[in-house]
Amino acid sequence: MTAFFYGLGIGFSLILAIGAQNAFVLKQGLKQQHVFWVCLICALSDSILIYLGVTGFSKIVVDYPLIVTLAKYFGAAFLFLYGLRNFYSAIHNNAGLNPSEIEKDSLLKIIGMCLAFTWLNPHVYLDTVILVGSISVQFADQIYLFAAGTILASWIFFFALGYGAKVLLPLFKKAVSWKILDVLVGIIMWAIATKLLF
């Protein structure tokens, strides 16, 4: 089981950094909108990418860097626009968070945004496909145990983040807290977009 627990540790260490995807999951958790579907899509996408990484897809990404390059530019544009949206919300929204009063986005729109945060992020390919793929080589005879551990870390993390956000709800009943979060998320999005481009 060493490979499994090693994979679990690697999975958590890669996913814990505050990134665009995590910030989106946190916001949906606070809004209490389509939380299950957001967590499911993020965890399932990670699972697919990790599986591809340990089964050799990393070689394709290395041989065809255009995949990562396209994700980089589309991802940067998407993150810039989403960051802009958060800054706009911070300036114009003067209400505290009451999930029942928030205008609900359609499930289709949320699924589209969730997929964009995951699949247009070149760091996802570098972390899950290339890095996890190359580490998995150490566990040639237990490669699926290693992959299972890494995948489980994603499932635990995303569902804990999405549903655990409820704990922060009292804090976000104040309008200023929501404004601060919007500004922070906007900064994170723009910082990641800039890092992708430069």
Tab-separated table of C-alpha atoms in Angstrom:
chain	number	residue	atom	x	y	z
A	1	MET	CA	0.000	0.000	0.000
A	2	THR	CA	3.065	2.286	0.034
A	3	ALA	CA	2.375	3.340	-3.568
A	4	PHE	CA	-1.247	4.196	-2.682
A	5	PHE	CA	-0.309	6.441	0.264
A	6	TYR	CA	2.538	8.020	-1.694
A	7	GLY	CA	0.042	8.844	-4.449
A	8	LEU	CA	-2.379	10.259	-1.855
A	9	GLY	CA	0.369	12.534	-0.502
A	10	ILE	CA	1.439	13.672	-3.968
A	11	GLY	CA	-2.202	14.345	-4.875
A	12	PHE	CA	-2.783	16.584	-1.844
A	13	SER	CA	0.515	18.427	-2.258
A	14	LEU	CA	-0.303	19.317	-5.879
A	15	ILE	CA	-3.903	20.331	-5.312
A	16	LEU	CA	-3.685	22.381	-2.099
A	17	ALA	CA	-2.262	25.527	-3.716
A	18	ILE	CA	-4.899	28.218	-4.231
A	19	GLY	CA	-5.495	28.232	-7.958
A	20	ALA	CA	-8.220	29.353	-10.323
A	21	GLN	CA	-10.099	26.058	-10.107
A	22	ASN	CA	-10.028	25.956	-6.291
A	23	ALA	CA	-11.196	29.572	-6.039
A	24	PHE	CA	-14.126	28.771	-8.347
A	25	VAL	CA	-15.105	25.707	-6.277
A	26	LEU	CA	-14.931	27.796	-3.079
A	27	LYS	CA	-17.172	30.515	-4.549
A	28	GLN	CA	-19.763	27.990	-5.729
A	29	GLY	CA	-19.649	26.363	-2.292
A	30	LEU	CA	-20.311	29.721	-0.632
A	31	LYS	CA	-23.156	30.468	-3.055
A	32	GLN	CA	-24.445	26.896	-2.538
A	33	GLN	CA	-25.125	26.583	-6.254
A	34	HIS	CA	-24.620	23.307	-8.127
A	35	VAL	CA	-21.921	22.327	-5.588
A	36	PHE	CA	-22.217	18.584	-6.242
A	37	TRP	CA	-21.805	18.988	-10.013
A	38	VAL	CA	-18.860	21.383	-9.663
A	39	CYS	CA	-17.039	19.012	-7.285
A	40	LEU	CA	-17.885	16.005	-9.461
A	41	ILE	CA	-16.614	17.624	-12.681
A	42	CYS	CA	-13.366	18.813	-11.053
A	43	ALA	CA	-12.662	15.442	-9.420
A	44	LEU	CA	-13.629	13.465	-12.541
A	45	SER	CA	-11.482	15.679	-14.793
A	46	ASP	CA	-8.511	15.239	-12.455
A	47	SER	CA	-9.093	11.475	-12.441
A	48	ILE	CA	-9.049	11.337	-16.257
A	49	LEU	CA	-5.880	13.451	-16.455
A	50	ILE	CA	-4.092	11.421	-13.765
A	51	TYR	CA	-5.054	8.179	-15.494
A	52	LEU	CA	-3.738	9.550	-18.809
A	53	GLY	CA	-0.523	10.604	-17.057
A	54	VAL	CA	0.225	7.193	-15.539
A	55	THR	CA	-0.661	5.351	-18.744
A	56	GLY	CA	1.832	7.287	-20.875
A	57	PHE	CA	-0.142	10.215	-22.296
A	58	SER	CA	2.604	12.492	-20.917
A	59	LYS	CA	4.760	11.380	-23.874
A	60	ILE	CA	2.154	12.818	-26.272
A	61	VAL	CA	2.081	16.157	-24.385
A	62	VAL	CA	5.891	16.297	-24.527
A	63	ASP	CA	5.943	15.394	-28.237
A	64	TYR	CA	3.148	17.850	-29.102
A	65	PRO	CA	3.736	20.971	-26.972
A	66	LEU	CA	1.102	22.780	-29.074
A	67	ILE	CA	-1.539	21.244	-26.739
A	68	VAL	CA	-0.073	23.092	-23.747
A	69	THR	CA	0.541	26.267	-25.790
A	70	LEU	CA	-3.101	26.446	-26.923
A	71	ALA	CA	-4.317	25.805	-23.375
A	72	LYS	CA	-1.967	28.573	-22.179
A	73	TYR	CA	-3.408	31.302	-24.423
A	74	PHE	CA	-7.066	30.298	-24.199
A	75	GLY	CA	-6.654	29.783	-20.447
A	76	ALA	CA	-5.034	33.194	-19.936
A	77	ALA	CA	-7.848	34.927	-21.877
A	78	PHE	CA	-10.513	33.062	-19.902
A	79	LEU	CA	-8.859	33.843	-16.541
A	80	PHE	CA	-8.459	37.518	-17.450
A	81	LEU	CA	-12.174	37.833	-18.286
A	82	TYR	CA	-13.256	35.917	-15.178
A	83	GLY	CA	-10.974	38.116	-13.038
A	84	LEU	CA	-12.522	41.211	-14.626
A	85	ARG	CA	-15.950	39.867	-13.733
A	86	ASN	CA	-14.871	39.486	-10.082
A	87	PHE	CA	-13.502	43.058	-9.930
A	88	TYR	CA	-16.762	44.345	-11.436
A	89	SER	CA	-18.723	42.384	-8.827
A	90	ALA	CA	-16.538	43.775	-5.997
A	91	ILE	CA	-17.281	47.354	-7.117
A	92	HIS	CA	-21.006	47.019	-7.857
A	93	ASN	CA	-22.232	44.419	-5.371
A	94	ASN	CA	-23.089	45.949	-1.984
A	95	ALA	CA	-25.039	43.057	-0.506
A	96	GLY	CA	-23.919	40.377	1.915
A	97	LEU	CA	-24.167	36.721	1.005
A	98	ASN	CA	-27.537	35.096	1.419
A	99	PRO	CA	-27.489	31.961	-0.795
A	100	SER	CA	-31.281	31.872	-1.151
A	101	GLU	CA	-31.304	35.431	-2.561
A	102	ILE	CA	-28.502	34.990	-5.097
A	103	GLU	CA	-29.588	34.773	-8.712
A	104	LYS	CA	-28.942	31.173	-9.705
A	105	ASP	CA	-26.706	30.502	-12.706
A	106	SER	CA	-27.848	27.721	-15.015
A	107	LEU	CA	-26.259	24.313	-14.525
A	108	LEU	CA	-25.066	24.361	-18.153
A	109	LYS	CA	-23.231	27.672	-17.630
A	110	ILE	CA	-21.568	26.414	-14.423
A	111	ILE	CA	-20.530	23.137	-16.117
A	112	GLY	CA	-19.013	25.142	-18.998
A	113	MET	CA	-17.059	27.390	-16.616
A	114	CYS	CA	-15.929	24.425	-14.542
A	115	LEU	CA	-14.638	22.592	-17.623
A	116	ALA	CA	-12.841	25.750	-18.775
A	117	PHE	CA	-11.118	26.198	-15.384
A	118	THR	CA	-9.920	22.613	-15.586
A	119	TRP	CA	-9.096	21.925	-19.227
A	120	LEU	CA	-7.825	25.388	-20.261
A	121	ASN	CA	-5.256	25.428	-17.464
A	122	PRO	CA	-1.846	24.263	-18.737
A	123	HIS	CA	-0.714	23.768	-15.115
A	124	VAL	CA	-3.252	20.951	-14.897
A	125	TYR	CA	-1.449	19.126	-17.718
A	126	LEU	CA	1.959	19.795	-16.196
A	127	ASP	CA	0.867	18.668	-12.694
A	128	THR	CA	-1.450	15.752	-13.388
A	129	VAL	CA	-0.212	14.420	-16.707
A	130	ILE	CA	3.520	15.115	-16.829
A	131	LEU	CA	4.535	15.344	-13.146
A	132	VAL	CA	2.277	12.571	-11.802
A	133	GLY	CA	3.033	10.529	-14.923
A	134	SER	CA	6.780	10.771	-14.392
A	135	ILE	CA	6.560	10.037	-10.639
A	136	SER	CA	4.395	6.974	-11.331
A	137	VAL	CA	7.314	5.355	-13.199
A	138	GLN	CA	8.854	4.581	-9.766
A	139	PHE	CA	5.886	2.331	-9.039
A	140	ALA	CA	5.831	0.307	-12.264
A	141	ASP	CA	4.471	-2.799	-10.516
A	142	GLN	CA	1.966	-0.811	-8.401
A	143	ILE	CA	1.122	1.944	-10.857
A	144	TYR	CA	-2.647	1.637	-10.418
A	145	LEU	CA	-2.371	1.794	-6.626
A	146	PHE	CA	-0.335	4.993	-6.991
A	147	ALA	CA	-2.914	6.417	-9.429
A	148	ALA	CA	-5.789	5.430	-7.088
A	149	GLY	CA	-4.147	7.295	-4.195
A	150	THR	CA	-3.590	10.430	-6.286
A	151	ILE	CA	-7.143	10.307	-7.645
A	152	LEU	CA	-8.634	9.810	-4.155
A	153	ALA	CA	-6.824	12.971	-2.973
A	154	SER	CA	-8.641	14.966	-5.679
A	155	TRP	CA	-12.058	13.575	-4.749
A	156	ILE	CA	-11.541	14.240	-1.030
A	157	PHE	CA	-10.191	17.741	-1.618
A	158	PHE	CA	-12.831	19.030	-4.052
A	159	PHE	CA	-15.823	17.713	-2.105
A	160	ALA	CA	-14.357	18.952	1.209
A	161	LEU	CA	-13.739	22.405	-0.318
A	162	GLY	CA	-17.143	22.637	-2.014
A	163	TYR	CA	-19.234	21.478	0.937
A	164	GLY	CA	-16.885	22.786	3.645
A	165	ALA	CA	-17.372	26.340	2.347
A	166	LYS	CA	-20.672	26.372	4.315
A	167	VAL	CA	-18.615	26.865	7.483
A	168	LEU	CA	-17.585	30.313	6.174
A	169	LEU	CA	-21.150	31.433	5.371
A	170	PRO	CA	-21.652	33.561	8.545
A	171	LEU	CA	-18.515	35.556	7.656
A	172	PHE	CA	-19.793	36.237	4.145
A	173	LYS	CA	-23.136	37.617	5.296
A	174	LYS	CA	-21.230	40.927	5.532
A	175	ALA	CA	-20.962	42.705	2.176
A	176	VAL	CA	-17.341	43.703	2.838
A	177	SER	CA	-16.256	40.033	3.169
A	178	TRP	CA	-17.782	39.179	-0.204
A	179	LYS	CA	-16.101	42.240	-1.777
A	180	ILE	CA	-12.718	41.171	-0.336
A	181	LEU	CA	-13.198	37.631	-1.700
A	182	ASP	CA	-14.124	38.988	-5.144
A	183	VAL	CA	-11.015	41.191	-5.194
A	184	LEU	CA	-8.788	38.308	-4.008
A	185	VAL	CA	-10.232	35.918	-6.610
A	186	GLY	CA	-9.786	38.602	-9.296
A	187	ILE	CA	-6.138	39.087	-8.271
A	188	ILE	CA	-5.540	35.310	-8.279
A	189	MET	CA	-7.085	34.985	-11.765
A	190	TRP	CA	-5.047	37.877	-13.202
A	191	ALA	CA	-1.845	36.694	-11.492
A	192	ILE	CA	-2.251	33.194	-12.972
A	193	ALA	CA	-3.132	34.633	-16.409
A	194	THR	CA	0.005	36.842	-16.298
A	195	LYS	CA	2.153	33.916	-15.145
A	196	LEU	CA	0.820	31.796	-18.017
A	197	LEU	CA	1.743	34.431	-20.601
A	198	PHE	CA	5.105	35.533	-19.203
